[in-house]
GROMACS .gro file of C-alpha atoms in nm:
model
  433
    1MET     CA    1   0.062 -10.360  -7.407
    2ASP     CA    2   0.362 -10.248  -7.587
    3PHE     CA    3   0.670 -10.066  -7.461
    4PHE     CA    4   0.519  -9.717  -7.531
    5GLU     CA    5   0.193  -9.785  -7.376
    6ALA     CA    6   0.358  -9.921  -7.065
    7MET     CA    7   0.595  -9.614  -7.060
    8GLN     CA    8   0.286  -9.382  -7.063
    9LEU     CA    9   0.111  -9.561  -6.781
   10VAL     CA   10   0.428  -9.563  -6.572
   11LEU     CA   11   0.478  -9.198  -6.614
   12ALA     CA   12   0.109  -9.137  -6.524
   13LEU     CA   13   0.170  -9.318  -6.205
   14LEU     CA   14   0.492  -9.127  -6.152
   15ILE     CA   15   0.305  -8.793  -6.182
   16PHE     CA   16   0.015  -8.922  -5.969
   17CYS     CA   17   0.228  -9.039  -5.687
   18GLY     CA   18   0.433  -8.718  -5.713
   19GLY     CA   19   0.118  -8.522  -5.653
   20LEU     CA   20   0.014  -8.733  -5.367
   21PHE     CA   21   0.350  -8.654  -5.204
   22PHE     CA   22   0.355  -8.287  -5.249
   23VAL     CA   23  -0.010  -8.204  -5.146
   24PRO     CA   24   0.039  -8.307  -4.788
   25TYR     CA   25   0.407  -8.210  -4.800
   26LEU     CA   26   0.295  -7.845  -4.869
   27LYS     CA   27   0.009  -7.890  -4.635
   28GLY     CA   28  -0.237  -7.862  -4.903
   29PHE     CA   29  -0.239  -7.478  -4.861
   30PHE     CA   30  -0.450  -7.413  -5.183
   31PHE     CA   31  -0.713  -7.653  -5.061
   32LEU     CA   32  -0.712  -7.510  -4.707
   33HIS     CA   33  -0.680  -7.145  -4.807
   34PRO     CA   34  -0.850  -7.104  -5.138
   35ILE     CA   35  -0.942  -6.739  -5.094
   36LYS     CA   36  -0.584  -6.632  -4.991
   37THR     CA   37  -0.460  -6.847  -5.279
   38VAL     CA   38  -0.663  -6.661  -5.538
   39ARG     CA   39  -0.587  -6.322  -5.378
   40GLU     CA   40  -0.211  -6.387  -5.387
   41MET     CA   41  -0.231  -6.537  -5.741
   42PHE     CA   42  -0.334  -6.220  -5.906
   43TYR     CA   43  -0.154  -5.956  -5.685
   44ARG     CA   44   0.114  -5.772  -5.860
   45LYS     CA   45   0.363  -5.520  -5.691
   46ASP     CA   46   0.595  -5.444  -5.982
   47LYS     CA   47   0.421  -5.345  -6.314
   48SER     CA   48   0.731  -5.334  -6.524
   49GLY     CA   49   0.842  -5.592  -6.771
   50ILE     CA   50   0.625  -5.898  -6.878
   51SER     CA   51   0.326  -5.939  -6.646
   52PRO     CA   52   0.257  -6.261  -6.481
   53LEU     CA   53  -0.066  -6.295  -6.667
   54ARG     CA   54   0.119  -6.276  -7.005
   55ALA     CA   55   0.353  -6.537  -6.901
   56LEU     CA   56   0.048  -6.751  -6.796
   57SER     CA   57  -0.115  -6.693  -7.133
   58ALA     CA   58   0.207  -6.822  -7.308
   59SER     CA   59   0.232  -7.120  -7.095
   60LEU     CA   60  -0.138  -7.199  -7.139
   61SER     CA   61  -0.089  -7.178  -7.503
   62GLY     CA   62   0.157  -7.470  -7.479
   63THR     CA   63  -0.068  -7.688  -7.298
   64LEU     CA   64  -0.409  -7.596  -7.463
   65GLY     CA   65  -0.359  -7.795  -7.782
   66VAL     CA   66  -0.603  -7.937  -8.020
   67GLY     CA   67  -0.626  -8.241  -7.813
   68ASN     CA   68  -0.775  -8.065  -7.524
   69ILE     CA   69  -1.097  -8.070  -7.718
   70VAL     CA   70  -1.062  -8.407  -7.900
   71GLY     CA   71  -0.852  -8.584  -7.641
   72VAL     CA   72  -1.145  -8.585  -7.400
   73ALA     CA   73  -1.360  -8.746  -7.660
   74VAL     CA   74  -1.102  -9.016  -7.713
   75ALA     CA   75  -1.090  -9.089  -7.337
   76MET     CA   76  -1.472  -9.122  -7.321
   77ILE     CA   77  -1.481  -9.345  -7.624
   78ILE     CA   78  -1.232  -9.568  -7.451
   79GLY     CA   79  -1.364  -9.560  -7.092
   80GLY     CA   80  -1.722  -9.414  -7.107
   81ALA     CA   81  -1.851  -9.117  -6.920
   82GLY     CA   82  -1.691  -9.223  -6.596
   83ALA     CA   83  -1.349  -9.147  -6.749
   84VAL     CA   84  -1.430  -8.773  -6.689
   85PHE     CA   85  -1.409  -8.827  -6.302
   86TRP     CA   86  -1.060  -8.969  -6.321
   87VAL     CA   87  -0.973  -8.671  -6.541
   88TRP     CA   88  -1.093  -8.441  -6.257
   89ILE     CA   89  -0.906  -8.638  -5.989
   90SER     CA   90  -0.575  -8.647  -6.192
   91ALA     CA   91  -0.593  -8.270  -6.239
   92LEU     CA   92  -0.666  -8.194  -5.865
   93VAL     CA   93  -0.371  -8.420  -5.751
   94SER     CA   94  -0.118  -8.312  -6.013
   95MET     CA   95  -0.178  -7.942  -6.025
   96VAL     CA   96   0.059  -7.899  -5.730
   97LEU     CA   97   0.336  -8.036  -5.950
   98LYS     CA   98   0.302  -7.740  -6.184
   99TYR     CA   99   0.316  -7.508  -5.875
  100CYS     CA  100   0.631  -7.672  -5.782
  101GLU     CA  101   0.826  -7.658  -6.111
  102ILE     CA  102   0.721  -7.299  -6.187
  103THR     CA  103   0.821  -7.190  -5.837
  104LEU     CA  104   1.173  -7.347  -5.889
  105GLY     CA  105   1.186  -7.206  -6.242
  106VAL     CA  106   1.142  -6.855  -6.110
  107LYS     CA  107   1.378  -6.901  -5.809
  108TYR     CA  108   1.651  -7.043  -6.025
  109ARG     CA  109   1.607  -6.829  -6.341
  110LYS     CA  110   1.889  -6.630  -6.491
  111LYS     CA  111   1.897  -6.262  -6.597
  112SER     CA  112   1.955  -6.226  -6.969
  113ALA     CA  113   1.985  -5.942  -7.223
  114ALA     CA  114   1.630  -6.002  -7.325
  115GLY     CA  115   1.489  -6.031  -6.972
  116PHE     CA  116   1.484  -6.357  -6.783
  117CYS     CA  117   1.527  -6.711  -6.886
  118GLY     CA  118   1.460  -7.029  -6.677
  119GLY     CA  119   1.327  -7.371  -6.675
  120PRO     CA  120   1.427  -7.722  -6.538
  121MET     CA  121   1.768  -7.678  -6.701
  122PHE     CA  122   1.855  -7.390  -6.470
  123TYR     CA  123   1.722  -7.544  -6.140
  124MET     CA  124   1.896  -7.870  -6.231
  125GLU     CA  125   2.224  -7.698  -6.293
  126ARG     CA  126   2.201  -7.441  -6.006
  127GLY     CA  127   1.982  -7.624  -5.766
  128LEU     CA  128   2.111  -7.986  -5.800
  129GLY     CA  129   2.450  -7.866  -5.876
  130GLY     CA  130   2.771  -8.052  -5.970
  131ARG     CA  131   2.836  -8.254  -6.266
  132ALA     CA  132   2.530  -8.461  -6.226
  133GLY     CA  133   2.302  -8.157  -6.223
  134ARG     CA  134   2.471  -8.030  -6.538
  135ILE     CA  135   2.436  -8.352  -6.729
  136CYS     CA  136   2.069  -8.383  -6.634
  137ALA     CA  137   2.010  -8.030  -6.755
  138VAL     CA  138   2.180  -8.094  -7.084
  139VAL     CA  139   1.980  -8.419  -7.137
  140PHE     CA  140   1.660  -8.250  -7.038
  141ALA     CA  141   1.736  -7.961  -7.291
  142ALA     CA  142   1.807  -8.214  -7.576
  143ALA     CA  143   1.489  -8.402  -7.499
  144GLY     CA  144   1.308  -8.065  -7.517
  145VAL     CA  145   1.438  -7.980  -7.862
  146VAL     CA  146   1.316  -8.334  -7.990
  147SER     CA  147   0.976  -8.286  -7.833
  148SER     CA  148   0.935  -7.945  -7.980
  149PHE     CA  149   0.970  -8.093  -8.328
  150ALA     CA  150   0.735  -8.385  -8.272
  151MET     CA  151   0.471  -8.314  -7.997
  152GLY     CA  152   0.477  -7.937  -8.015
  153ASN     CA  153   0.487  -7.910  -8.387
  154ILE     CA  154   0.416  -8.203  -8.619
  155VAL     CA  155   0.144  -8.346  -8.416
  156GLN     CA  156  -0.040  -8.021  -8.368
  157THR     CA  157   0.004  -7.919  -8.726
  158SER     CA  158  -0.112  -8.238  -8.860
  159ALA     CA  159  -0.433  -8.222  -8.665
  160ALA     CA  160  -0.485  -7.867  -8.755
  161SER     CA  161  -0.430  -7.937  -9.123
  162ASP     CA  162  -0.697  -8.220  -9.103
  163THR     CA  163  -0.937  -7.985  -8.943
  164ALA     CA  164  -0.885  -7.722  -9.217
  165LYS     CA  165  -0.924  -7.988  -9.483
  166ILE     CA  166  -1.241  -8.126  -9.328
  167ILE     CA  167  -1.416  -7.805  -9.220
  168PHE     CA  168  -1.289  -7.548  -9.478
  169SER     CA  169  -1.172  -7.775  -9.763
  170ALA     CA  170  -0.826  -7.613  -9.747
  171ASN     CA  171  -0.540  -7.772  -9.954
  172GLU     CA  172  -0.292  -7.927  -9.702
  173THR     CA  173   0.018  -7.786  -9.884
  174VAL     CA  174  -0.117  -7.439  -9.900
  175PHE     CA  175  -0.234  -7.453  -9.548
  176GLY     CA  176   0.101  -7.575  -9.424
  177ALA     CA  177   0.286  -7.292  -9.612
  178VAL     CA  178   0.059  -7.018  -9.483
  179PHE     CA  179   0.069  -7.156  -9.121
  180ALA     CA  180   0.438  -7.163  -9.133
  181PHE     CA  181   0.466  -6.812  -9.269
  182VAL     CA  182   0.242  -6.660  -8.999
  183ILE     CA  183   0.407  -6.861  -8.729
  184GLY     CA  184   0.753  -6.744  -8.847
  185LEU     CA  185   0.644  -6.382  -8.816
  186VAL     CA  186   0.570  -6.440  -8.454
  187VAL     CA  187   0.852  -6.676  -8.351
  188PHE     CA  188   1.131  -6.458  -8.487
  189GLY     CA  189   0.996  -6.180  -8.244
  190GLY     CA  190   1.101  -6.382  -7.947
  191PHE     CA  191   0.915  -6.428  -7.623
  192GLU     CA  192   0.790  -6.067  -7.610
  193ARG     CA  193   0.592  -6.108  -7.943
  194ILE     CA  194   0.484  -6.460  -7.855
  195SER     CA  195   0.330  -6.352  -7.518
  196ARG     CA  196   0.161  -6.055  -7.692
  197VAL     CA  197   0.005  -6.276  -7.950
  198THR     CA  198  -0.102  -6.549  -7.698
  199SER     CA  199  -0.244  -6.287  -7.464
  200VAL     CA  200  -0.492  -6.202  -7.734
  201ALA     CA  201  -0.538  -6.520  -7.923
  202LEU     CA  202  -0.578  -6.732  -7.617
  203PRO     CA  203  -0.884  -6.550  -7.456
  204ALA     CA  204  -1.034  -6.517  -7.808
  205MET     CA  205  -1.025  -6.882  -7.892
  206SER     CA  206  -1.126  -6.988  -7.559
  207ALA     CA  207  -1.419  -6.765  -7.546
  208VAL     CA  208  -1.558  -6.903  -7.879
  209TYR     CA  209  -1.528  -7.258  -7.753
  210LEU     CA  210  -1.665  -7.181  -7.409
  211LEU     CA  211  -1.955  -6.992  -7.552
  212ALA     CA  212  -2.042  -7.279  -7.809
  213SER     CA  213  -2.006  -7.535  -7.526
  214LEU     CA  214  -2.230  -7.334  -7.291
  215ALA     CA  215  -2.493  -7.298  -7.555
  216VAL     CA  216  -2.520  -7.660  -7.599
  217ILE     CA  217  -2.530  -7.727  -7.220
  218LEU     CA  218  -2.802  -7.464  -7.155
  219ARG     CA  219  -3.013  -7.590  -7.438
  220ASN     CA  220  -3.006  -7.922  -7.262
  221ALA     CA  221  -3.005  -7.807  -6.905
  222GLU     CA  222  -3.258  -8.070  -6.800
  223LEU     CA  223  -2.987  -8.340  -6.875
  224ILE     CA  224  -2.732  -8.196  -6.636
  225PRO     CA  225  -2.841  -8.408  -6.340
  226SER     CA  226  -2.843  -8.736  -6.546
  227ILE     CA  227  -2.500  -8.635  -6.681
  228PHE     CA  228  -2.344  -8.611  -6.339
  229GLU     CA  229  -2.517  -8.929  -6.227
  230ARG     CA  230  -2.368  -9.108  -6.535
  231ILE     CA  231  -2.015  -8.981  -6.474
  232PHE     CA  232  -2.017  -9.087  -6.108
  233SER     CA  233  -2.196  -9.416  -6.162
  234GLU     CA  234  -1.958  -9.541  -6.435
  235ALA     CA  235  -1.636  -9.387  -6.254
  236PHE     CA  236  -1.541  -9.695  -6.073
  237GLU     CA  237  -1.593  -9.944  -6.357
  238PHE     CA  238  -1.248 -10.074  -6.474
  239ASP     CA  239  -1.280  -9.964  -6.826
  240SER     CA  240  -1.384  -9.606  -6.716
  241ALA     CA  241  -1.093  -9.583  -6.476
  242PHE     CA  242  -0.849  -9.706  -6.734
  243GLY     CA  243  -1.001  -9.475  -6.996
  244GLY     CA  244  -0.973  -9.178  -6.748
  245ILE     CA  245  -0.602  -9.235  -6.697
  246LEU     CA  246  -0.558  -9.244  -7.066
  247GLY     CA  247  -0.775  -8.924  -7.090
  248PHE     CA  248  -0.537  -8.758  -6.843
  249LEU     CA  249  -0.247  -8.863  -7.078
  250SER     CA  250  -0.418  -8.793  -7.409
  251SER     CA  251  -0.554  -8.446  -7.410
  252LYS     CA  252  -0.253  -8.289  -7.585
  253ASN     CA  253  -0.196  -8.548  -7.866
  254VAL     CA  254  -0.415  -8.608  -8.168
  255ALA     CA  255  -0.305  -8.782  -8.480
  256GLU     CA  256  -0.557  -8.781  -8.762
  257GLY     CA  257  -0.843  -8.730  -8.506
  258VAL     CA  258  -0.733  -9.012  -8.275
  259ALA     CA  259  -0.564  -8.894  -7.942
  260LYS     CA  260  -0.267  -9.084  -7.827
  261GLY     CA  261  -0.119  -9.061  -7.478
  262THR     CA  262   0.076  -8.778  -7.333
  263PHE     CA  263   0.010  -8.530  -7.050
  264SER     CA  264  -0.294  -8.300  -7.086
  265HIS     CA  265  -0.156  -8.019  -6.891
  266GLU     CA  266   0.209  -8.128  -6.877
  267SER     CA  267   0.230  -8.115  -6.501
  268GLY     CA  268   0.571  -8.249  -6.405
  269SER     CA  269   0.721  -8.237  -6.763
  270GLY     CA  270   0.895  -7.901  -6.707
  271THR     CA  271   0.760  -7.700  -6.986
  272ALA     CA  272   0.567  -7.445  -6.793
  273PRO     CA  273   0.857  -7.301  -6.597
  274MET     CA  274   1.029  -7.190  -6.939
  275ALA     CA  275   0.737  -6.960  -7.000
  276HIS     CA  276   0.653  -6.841  -6.636
  277ALA     CA  277   1.028  -6.760  -6.559
  278ASN     CA  278   0.989  -6.459  -6.793
  279ALA     CA  279   0.732  -6.278  -6.563
  280GLN     CA  280   0.822  -5.986  -6.363
  281THR     CA  281   0.720  -6.107  -6.020
  282ASP     CA  282   0.869  -6.040  -5.667
  283THR     CA  283   0.795  -6.390  -5.524
  284PRO     CA  284   0.862  -6.720  -5.695
  285ALA     CA  285   0.566  -6.883  -5.512
  286ARG     CA  286   0.317  -6.616  -5.641
  287GLN     CA  287   0.398  -6.701  -6.002
  288GLY     CA  288   0.373  -7.067  -5.907
  289LEU     CA  289   0.019  -7.016  -5.794
  290LEU     CA  290  -0.075  -6.925  -6.154
  291GLY     CA  291   0.021  -7.286  -6.234
  292LEU     CA  292  -0.266  -7.403  -6.018
  293PHE     CA  293  -0.506  -7.180  -6.221
  294GLU     CA  294  -0.344  -7.310  -6.545
  295VAL     CA  295  -0.440  -7.675  -6.462
  296PHE     CA  296  -0.785  -7.562  -6.360
  297ALA     CA  297  -0.846  -7.380  -6.697
  298ASP     CA  298  -0.686  -7.655  -6.903
  299THR     CA  299  -0.850  -7.960  -6.748
  300ILE     CA  300  -1.138  -7.877  -6.516
  301VAL     CA  301  -1.298  -7.617  -6.737
  302ILE     CA  302  -1.219  -7.696  -7.098
  303CYS     CA  303  -1.232  -8.072  -7.059
  304THR     CA  304  -1.547  -8.074  -6.852
  305LEU     CA  305  -1.742  -7.858  -7.097
  306THR     CA  306  -1.630  -8.093  -7.367
  307ALA     CA  307  -1.736  -8.396  -7.174
  308PHE     CA  308  -2.084  -8.243  -7.116
  309VAL     CA  309  -2.140  -8.166  -7.477
  310ILE     CA  310  -2.032  -8.523  -7.575
  311ILE     CA  311  -2.256  -8.684  -7.319
  312THR     CA  312  -2.537  -8.476  -7.437
  313ALA     CA  313  -2.486  -8.609  -7.777
  314TRP     CA  314  -2.469  -8.964  -7.657
  315GLU     CA  315  -2.811  -8.907  -7.474
  316LYS     CA  316  -2.960  -8.825  -7.817
  317GLY     CA  317  -2.812  -9.123  -7.996
  318ILE     CA  318  -2.502  -8.972  -8.161
  319GLU     CA  319  -2.231  -9.224  -8.164
  320CYS     CA  320  -1.887  -9.201  -8.340
  321GLU     CA  321  -1.555  -9.384  -8.290
  322ASN     CA  322  -1.341  -9.086  -8.403
  323GLY     CA  323  -1.272  -8.815  -8.159
  324MET     CA  324  -1.259  -8.530  -8.405
  325GLU     CA  325  -1.579  -8.637  -8.572
  326LEU     CA  326  -1.760  -8.702  -8.240
  327VAL     CA  327  -1.675  -8.344  -8.119
  328LEU     CA  328  -1.787  -8.183  -8.448
  329SER     CA  329  -2.103  -8.392  -8.462
  330ALA     CA  330  -2.182  -8.310  -8.112
  331PHE     CA  331  -2.187  -7.940  -8.171
  332GLY     CA  332  -2.325  -7.955  -8.524
  333SER     CA  333  -2.631  -8.161  -8.406
  334GLU     CA  334  -2.720  -7.902  -8.146
  335LEU     CA  335  -2.620  -7.555  -8.298
  336GLY     CA  336  -2.610  -7.625  -8.672
  337VAL     CA  337  -2.328  -7.607  -8.922
  338TRP     CA  338  -2.213  -7.278  -8.813
  339SER     CA  339  -2.089  -7.433  -8.485
  340GLU     CA  340  -1.862  -7.670  -8.679
  341TYR     CA  341  -1.697  -7.382  -8.842
  342ALA     CA  342  -1.656  -7.199  -8.513
  343VAL     CA  343  -1.523  -7.495  -8.325
  344GLY     CA  344  -1.294  -7.570  -8.633
  345ALA     CA  345  -1.146  -7.226  -8.608
  346SER     CA  346  -1.098  -7.265  -8.242
  347ILE     CA  347  -0.903  -7.578  -8.292
  348LEU     CA  348  -0.686  -7.405  -8.543
  349MET     CA  349  -0.615  -7.126  -8.306
  350PHE     CA  350  -0.532  -7.376  -8.026
  351ALA     CA  351  -0.284  -7.533  -8.268
  352PHE     CA  352  -0.136  -7.211  -8.372
  353SER     CA  353  -0.084  -7.101  -8.009
  354THR     CA  354   0.065  -7.437  -7.913
  355VAL     CA  355   0.315  -7.447  -8.217
  356ILE     CA  356   0.448  -7.085  -8.151
  357CYS     CA  357   0.491  -7.154  -7.769
  358TRP     CA  358   0.669  -7.479  -7.837
  359ALA     CA  359   0.903  -7.305  -8.073
  360PHE     CA  360   1.007  -7.093  -7.777
  361TYR     CA  361   1.053  -7.396  -7.559
  362GLY     CA  362   1.259  -7.563  -7.819
  363ARG     CA  363   1.479  -7.266  -7.887
  364LEU     CA  364   1.529  -7.202  -7.521
  365CYS     CA  365   1.645  -7.557  -7.478
  366LEU     CA  366   1.869  -7.525  -7.768
  367GLU     CA  367   2.015  -7.199  -7.642
  368TYR     CA  368   2.113  -7.375  -7.316
  369ILE     CA  369   2.315  -7.631  -7.502
  370THR     CA  370   2.478  -7.384  -7.734
  371ASN     CA  371   2.475  -7.005  -7.771
  372SER     CA  372   2.541  -7.033  -8.150
  373LYS     CA  373   2.317  -6.776  -8.334
  374LYS     CA  374   2.359  -6.987  -8.637
  375ALA     CA  375   2.233  -7.301  -8.448
  376GLN     CA  376   1.923  -7.102  -8.331
  377PHE     CA  377   1.855  -6.968  -8.684
  378ILE     CA  378   1.878  -7.316  -8.836
  379TYR     CA  379   1.655  -7.452  -8.556
  380ILE     CA  380   1.369  -7.207  -8.647
  381LEU     CA  381   1.413  -7.290  -9.016
  382ILE     CA  382   1.380  -7.664  -8.953
  383TYR     CA  383   1.093  -7.592  -8.715
  384LEU     CA  384   0.902  -7.403  -8.978
  385ALA     CA  385   0.995  -7.656  -9.253
  386LEU     CA  386   0.841  -7.928  -9.051
  387ILE     CA  387   0.513  -7.739  -9.037
  388VAL     CA  388   0.497  -7.759  -9.410
  389PHE     CA  389   0.617  -8.115  -9.460
  390GLY     CA  390   0.506  -8.266  -9.133
  391THR     CA  391   0.193  -8.424  -9.272
  392LEU     CA  392   0.415  -8.629  -9.509
  393LEU     CA  393   0.601  -8.799  -9.227
  394SER     CA  394   0.504  -9.119  -9.059
  395GLN     CA  395   0.265  -9.043  -8.766
  396GLU     CA  396   0.370  -9.351  -8.578
  397ALA     CA  397   0.727  -9.264  -8.596
  398VAL     CA  398   0.658  -8.898  -8.491
  399TRP     CA  399   0.447  -9.023  -8.178
  400LYS     CA  400   0.721  -9.256  -8.073
  401ILE     CA  401   0.983  -8.979  -8.082
  402ALA     CA  402   0.740  -8.750  -7.897
  403ASP     CA  403   0.648  -9.002  -7.633
  404LEU     CA  404   1.023  -9.071  -7.576
  405GLY     CA  405   1.116  -8.701  -7.552
  406VAL     CA  406   0.826  -8.620  -7.297
  407ALA     CA  407   0.912  -8.942  -7.101
  408LEU     CA  408   1.275  -8.836  -7.074
  409MET     CA  409   1.172  -8.482  -6.975
  410THR     CA  410   0.947  -8.595  -6.704
  411SER     CA  411   1.167  -8.869  -6.576
  412LEU     CA  412   1.446  -8.610  -6.519
  413ASN     CA  413   1.223  -8.329  -6.396
  414MET     CA  414   1.025  -8.522  -6.130
  415PRO     CA  415   1.325  -8.641  -5.934
  416ALA     CA  416   1.458  -8.280  -5.941
  417LEU     CA  417   1.145  -8.163  -5.792
  418PHE     CA  418   1.166  -8.414  -5.510
  419ILE     CA  419   1.544  -8.338  -5.441
  420LEU     CA  420   1.459  -7.966  -5.428
  421ARG     CA  421   1.147  -8.007  -5.218
  422ARG     CA  422   1.287  -7.799  -4.927
  423ASP     CA  423   1.335  -7.511  -5.164
  424ILE     CA  424   0.981  -7.540  -5.265
  425LYS     CA  425   0.862  -7.547  -4.910
  426ASP     CA  426   1.064  -7.242  -4.802
  427GLU     CA  427   0.933  -7.046  -5.102
  428THR     CA  428   0.579  -7.147  -5.011
  429LYS     CA  429   0.618  -7.028  -4.643
  430VAL     CA  430   0.674  -6.676  -4.778
  431LEU     CA  431   0.311  -6.662  -4.870
  432PHE     CA  432   0.168  -6.923  -4.648
  433PRO     CA  433   0.369  -6.926  -4.329
   0.00000   0.00000   0.00000
């Protein structure tokens, strides 16, 4: 195990232990009061400004990357069907972290000319306070800029380019240029335009993938009992448990069809608060509740459907060691060639949404460091250029930069959540006294 693999596993344990702390600390309110949680989640008193659901769609676009489809396949190739069980457990335990960071993000956000701006930088500076809080905020923002170039851009674009080449026979350079042009039109419009696009694109691409997955599952409904049996019977084998942890880490990162380790839904890394802080909401905790739904949709729904499709393919003798090829073969064998085009289009849309959302994250992080409009403009130009030339860069180097960036963001954000735990608890009591 090299340094980067060890780093990923340590961070997985950090997030898992953090979740185990906050669930009882907040009295497991979303487990004990599920109906009230859902009711409060979608309640909205003030209907002006950017709606909570539009902020949710933008945040989901950042977490629902191309790896949410292929990353599950990689986890299962590593650890078998039992890996799915550990993905479920990881999501249930860590979803509370997304609630915590979004709640703090809204509580400590600042009013700006364009609306609101928030994120870990702001609750580190204003919540932790002092010079230490300011230093942590600046370091976090710098790590966010680096991660936006690597994980949020090059990794996603590279996988999307591969998909376009395999499925649609698209020229990589032409694809990159068109992809960059379209993304530029959205990104230069700010969060308002990004949230409008994602509020339409996200449901559309999710619906296509969900319908294709359900079609495969319903065609093989008789296999559902045996699929569950296989998942639970293999869940406690060492390889499956190990693969499940990697699956929890790998659902966002795919390099040439092979997923690498990072966080599937980014709980604890501090990205979600940057999107959710823009929402017009009267209670920080109510916006935080949407973080629970975000993890549920990202991991429990999308990842589970993918897993069921893959196990169905395995039951029929389809084997493949490449995550991208396994997913496409699983759909193609059941629904025909058209499904490969449909799933391929969904992957492209997932990548598109992720890239535009991470452009907002990176720009916000840079804006925290400097208010220079010139720096902001140069950042966007570099970001768009990397879309075109990203496939020419060393994937190994890109992944190492991305891993380090996310590791630094998470290692700064998690202690901040713990230190500000009383603020989180006080905000939670507003809805769940």
